[in-house]
Short mmCIF file of C-alpha atoms in Angstrom, two decimals:
data_model
loop_
_atom_site.label_atom_id
_atom_site.label_comp_id
_atom_site.label_asym_id
_atom_site.label_seq_id
_atom_site.Cartn_x
_atom_site.Cartn_y
_atom_site.Cartn_z
CA MET A 1 62.55 69.89 -28.04
CA LYS A 2 59.32 68.77 -26.42
CA GLN A 3 58.69 64.92 -27.09
CA ILE A 4 56.69 62.27 -26.12
CA ILE A 5 57.41 58.51 -26.76
CA ALA A 6 54.20 56.49 -25.89
CA MET A 7 54.48 52.98 -25.92
CA GLY A 8 51.69 50.17 -26.74
CA GLY A 9 53.20 47.68 -24.64
CA GLY A 10 56.88 46.27 -24.56
CA GLY A 11 60.20 47.65 -22.61
CA PHE A 12 61.61 45.93 -19.69
CA LEU A 13 58.42 45.60 -18.33
CA MET A 14 56.96 43.55 -20.61
CA GLU A 15 59.62 41.82 -22.52
CA PRO A 16 62.80 42.31 -20.55
CA GLU A 17 64.89 40.13 -23.06
CA ASN A 18 64.21 42.61 -26.33
CA PRO A 19 65.90 45.88 -25.28
CA LEU A 20 65.13 47.80 -28.59
CA LEU A 21 62.02 49.94 -27.39
CA ASP A 22 64.11 50.80 -23.80
CA HIS A 23 67.33 52.05 -26.15
CA TYR A 24 65.44 53.88 -28.26
CA ILE A 25 63.73 56.23 -25.48
CA LEU A 26 67.64 56.73 -24.32
CA ALA A 27 69.03 57.67 -27.38
CA GLN A 28 66.59 60.53 -27.98
CA SER A 29 68.05 62.94 -25.15
CA PRO A 30 71.33 64.63 -26.65
CA LYS A 31 72.39 63.51 -23.16
CA GLU A 32 75.39 61.12 -22.84
CA THR A 33 74.15 59.85 -19.59
CA PRO A 34 70.73 60.69 -19.44
CA LYS A 35 68.90 60.78 -16.17
CA ILE A 36 66.07 58.66 -16.59
CA CYS A 37 63.37 58.87 -13.92
CA PHE A 38 60.72 55.68 -13.50
CA ILE A 39 57.43 56.63 -11.89
CA PRO A 40 55.23 53.53 -11.14
CA THR A 41 51.93 54.96 -10.11
CA ALA A 42 49.52 53.35 -12.04
CA SER A 43 50.75 49.73 -10.43
CA GLY A 44 50.67 51.50 -6.85
CA ASP A 45 53.93 51.72 -6.95
CA ALA A 46 54.98 47.59 -7.27
CA ASP A 47 58.14 46.75 -5.87
CA SER A 48 58.40 44.17 -8.44
CA ALA A 49 58.00 46.62 -11.53
CA ILE A 50 60.53 48.94 -9.63
CA SER A 51 62.99 46.54 -9.17
CA LYS A 52 62.77 45.56 -13.37
CA PHE A 53 63.58 49.19 -13.78
CA TYR A 54 66.54 48.99 -12.16
CA ASN A 55 67.49 45.32 -12.84
CA PHE A 56 67.63 46.80 -16.70
CA PHE A 57 68.35 50.66 -16.29
CA SER A 58 70.79 50.06 -13.82
CA ASN A 59 72.99 48.54 -16.84
CA GLN A 60 72.64 51.36 -19.60
CA ARG A 61 74.28 54.26 -19.70
CA CYS A 62 72.00 56.83 -17.94
CA VAL A 63 71.38 57.66 -14.02
CA PRO A 64 68.21 56.04 -12.85
CA SER A 65 65.75 57.09 -10.30
CA HIS A 66 62.33 56.26 -9.34
CA LEU A 67 59.53 59.20 -7.96
CA SER A 68 57.26 57.11 -5.55
CA LEU A 69 53.94 58.81 -4.06
CA PHE A 70 53.88 56.70 -1.47
CA LYS A 71 57.29 57.43 -0.45
CA PRO A 72 58.13 60.57 -1.71
CA PRO A 73 61.83 61.24 -3.16
CA ALA A 74 61.74 64.65 -1.68
CA ARG A 75 59.75 67.56 -0.75
CA ASP A 76 59.77 69.21 -4.26
CA LEU A 77 58.54 67.18 -6.40
CA GLU A 78 58.72 69.42 -9.08
CA ALA A 79 62.83 70.43 -8.68
CA PHE A 80 63.18 66.51 -8.46
CA VAL A 81 61.24 65.93 -11.72
CA LEU A 82 62.28 69.28 -13.52
CA ASP A 83 66.29 68.08 -13.36
CA LYS A 84 65.86 64.91 -14.54
CA ASP A 85 66.16 64.05 -18.70
CA ILE A 86 63.45 61.58 -19.20
CA ILE A 87 60.58 60.20 -17.70
CA TYR A 88 59.24 56.86 -17.84
CA VAL A 89 55.65 55.95 -16.78
CA GLY A 90 54.58 52.80 -15.71
CA GLY A 91 51.70 50.43 -16.80
CA GLY A 92 48.61 49.50 -14.58
CA ASN A 93 44.87 51.49 -13.64
CA THR A 94 45.02 55.09 -15.55
CA LYS A 95 42.25 56.02 -13.56
CA ASN A 96 44.05 56.10 -9.94
CA LEU A 97 47.16 57.27 -11.74
CA LEU A 98 45.10 60.61 -12.87
CA VAL A 99 43.76 61.25 -9.71
CA LEU A 100 46.52 60.70 -7.54
CA TRP A 101 48.58 63.02 -9.77
CA LYS A 102 46.31 65.46 -9.92
CA GLU A 103 46.22 65.29 -6.32
CA TRP A 104 50.16 65.83 -5.73
CA GLY A 105 49.83 68.80 -8.58
CA LEU A 106 52.14 66.11 -10.93
CA ASP A 107 50.30 66.65 -14.04
CA ALA A 108 51.34 70.11 -13.95
CA ILE A 109 54.61 69.49 -12.81
CA LEU A 110 55.08 67.13 -16.03
CA ARG A 111 53.47 69.82 -18.33
CA LYS A 112 56.02 72.00 -16.92
CA ALA A 113 58.72 69.57 -17.62
CA TRP A 114 57.46 68.67 -20.87
CA GLU A 115 57.30 72.31 -22.19
CA GLN A 116 61.32 72.43 -20.79
CA GLY A 117 62.33 69.49 -22.63
CA VAL A 118 62.40 66.37 -20.37
CA ILE A 119 61.36 63.63 -22.59
CA LEU A 120 57.90 62.12 -21.81
CA SER A 121 57.64 58.34 -22.06
CA GLY A 122 55.48 55.29 -20.78
CA ILE A 123 53.81 51.76 -21.38
CA SER A 124 50.35 51.14 -21.56
CA ALA A 125 48.73 53.46 -18.54
CA GLY A 126 51.97 55.47 -19.03
CA SER A 127 51.03 55.95 -22.93
CA LEU A 128 47.67 56.60 -23.06
CA CYS A 129 47.97 58.97 -20.23
CA TRP A 130 49.43 61.90 -22.22
CA PHE A 131 46.28 62.22 -24.72
CA GLU A 132 42.82 63.49 -24.50
CA ASP A 133 41.33 60.76 -24.61
CA GLY A 134 41.76 57.01 -24.21
CA VAL A 135 40.59 53.16 -23.79
CA THR A 136 41.05 52.05 -20.15
CA ASP A 137 40.34 48.88 -18.40
CA SER A 138 40.46 51.00 -15.12
CA TYR A 139 37.31 50.77 -13.79
CA GLY A 140 37.10 46.95 -13.77
CA ASP A 141 36.55 44.12 -16.38
CA LYS A 142 34.72 46.45 -19.45
CA LEU A 143 37.45 48.56 -21.55
CA GLU A 144 35.43 52.31 -21.04
CA PRO A 145 36.49 55.75 -22.52
CA ILE A 146 38.87 58.46 -20.17
CA GLN A 147 39.97 61.47 -20.60
CA PRO A 148 43.78 61.95 -19.37
CA LEU A 149 46.07 64.84 -19.22
CA GLY A 150 45.60 66.20 -22.73
CA PHE A 151 49.22 67.28 -23.51
CA LEU A 152 48.28 65.59 -27.14
CA ALA A 153 45.28 65.96 -28.97
CA GLY A 154 43.32 62.68 -29.87
CA SER A 155 43.35 59.27 -28.67
CA ASN A 156 45.15 57.08 -28.12
CA CYS A 157 44.78 52.74 -27.50
CA PRO A 158 47.70 50.12 -26.75
CA HIS A 159 47.42 46.72 -26.66
CA TYR A 160 45.63 46.74 -29.75
CA ASP A 161 46.75 43.30 -31.05
CA GLY A 162 47.57 41.88 -27.10
CA GLU A 163 44.34 42.29 -25.80
CA GLU A 164 41.72 40.52 -27.79
CA GLU A 165 38.47 43.18 -26.72
CA ARG A 166 41.38 45.98 -27.27
CA ARG A 167 40.97 46.44 -31.07
CA PRO A 168 36.38 46.25 -31.01
CA ALA A 169 36.25 48.33 -28.02
CA TYR A 170 37.82 50.86 -29.46
CA GLN A 171 36.75 51.27 -32.61
CA GLN A 172 33.21 51.16 -31.36
CA LEU A 173 34.30 54.02 -29.00
CA VAL A 174 35.53 56.33 -32.11
CA ALA A 175 32.45 55.48 -34.08
CA SER A 176 30.09 56.21 -31.23
CA GLY A 177 31.90 59.35 -30.74
CA ALA A 178 32.89 58.50 -27.18
CA VAL A 179 36.61 58.86 -27.86
CA LYS A 180 38.01 61.08 -30.31
CA GLY A 181 39.44 59.32 -33.46
CA GLY A 182 43.37 58.97 -32.69
CA ILE A 183 46.24 55.94 -32.89
CA ALA A 184 45.92 52.34 -31.96
CA ALA A 185 49.36 50.59 -31.11
CA ASP A 186 50.23 47.08 -31.10
CA ASP A 187 52.29 45.53 -28.23
CA GLY A 188 56.03 45.98 -29.50
CA VAL A 189 55.06 49.73 -31.10
CA ALA A 190 56.08 52.91 -29.57
CA LEU A 191 54.72 56.16 -30.96
CA HIS A 192 57.05 59.39 -31.25
CA TYR A 193 55.86 62.70 -30.76
CA ILE A 194 57.70 65.97 -31.39
CA GLY A 195 56.06 68.74 -30.16
CA SER A 196 52.24 67.71 -30.44
CA ASP A 197 52.63 66.10 -33.86
CA PHE A 198 53.35 62.31 -34.45
CA VAL A 199 56.29 61.66 -36.34
CA ARG A 200 57.18 57.81 -36.55
CA ALA A 201 56.35 54.80 -35.37
CA VAL A 202 59.34 52.22 -33.93
CA SER A 203 58.71 48.92 -33.34
CA SER A 204 60.55 46.19 -31.56
CA ARG A 205 59.01 43.71 -33.05
CA PRO A 206 58.64 42.77 -36.99
CA ALA A 207 55.01 42.19 -37.19
CA ALA A 208 54.16 44.80 -34.92
CA LYS A 209 51.71 47.54 -36.29
CA ALA A 210 50.52 50.99 -35.42
CA TYR A 211 46.91 52.37 -36.64
CA ARG A 212 45.11 55.04 -37.21
CA VAL A 213 41.68 55.09 -36.47
CA GLU A 214 38.98 57.62 -37.45
CA TYR A 215 34.95 58.32 -37.87
CA ASP A 216 33.89 60.03 -40.40
CA GLY A 217 30.54 58.60 -41.60
CA GLU A 218 32.05 55.26 -41.41
CA LEU A 219 35.00 54.08 -39.32
CA LYS A 220 38.50 53.92 -40.82
CA GLU A 221 41.50 52.06 -40.14
CA THR A 222 44.77 53.43 -41.59
CA VAL A 223 47.83 50.94 -41.12
CA LEU A 224 50.83 53.23 -40.74
CA PRO A 225 54.14 52.90 -41.75
CA VAL A 226 56.27 51.03 -38.51
CA GLU A 227 60.07 51.00 -38.39
CA PHE A 228 61.73 47.64 -36.94
CA LEU A 229 64.47 48.72 -34.79
CA GLY A 230 65.89 45.30 -35.03
CA GLU A 231 68.00 43.65 -37.76
CA GLY A 232 66.24 42.10 -40.86
#
């Protein structure tokens, strides 16, 4: 079963005291002790991000590892990736992520992994990288359109409530046709796709929301149901 879990923000990188989204990702694997691999390309393989990953997942029922393109863990990257149950992509510069993945052939490897049932997940850049279109600050201090891997149709906008310019920029880009309509996620929200279909939104924060944003003569922003993963 093909699955992608795209997080607007949250998880061990943004809210290490709140494990709800990371627990949700682990729970989607049928394995009792899934192998989860962190790919920190977008942050330039930042040591701090890798340390946070191991600090959290080493204490969970899983087998954590990471894939650095600056210090590759194996000569055969395809075999290394296909051996995993869950891929977790970190945030950072989406443009650099896409360029490096293409150069190393990791984009094709990840598509093969997805088609073979490896769960793909990620936060921020690791969220929008799976879609046809997205909105990114990769090029500097201005939010601009980007065309990522296209595993999922439409567009994605993370940090919808977490960064002041995200919402108006995404709406303007959708309205102008610069990016296709899609789904925006507040920080703390994960969008769960099975196959190519969006099936649910879950959150680690009670008030966090997800929105479908489309343009059909006028801009339409529709609040989507979100299931809070905590109590209450």
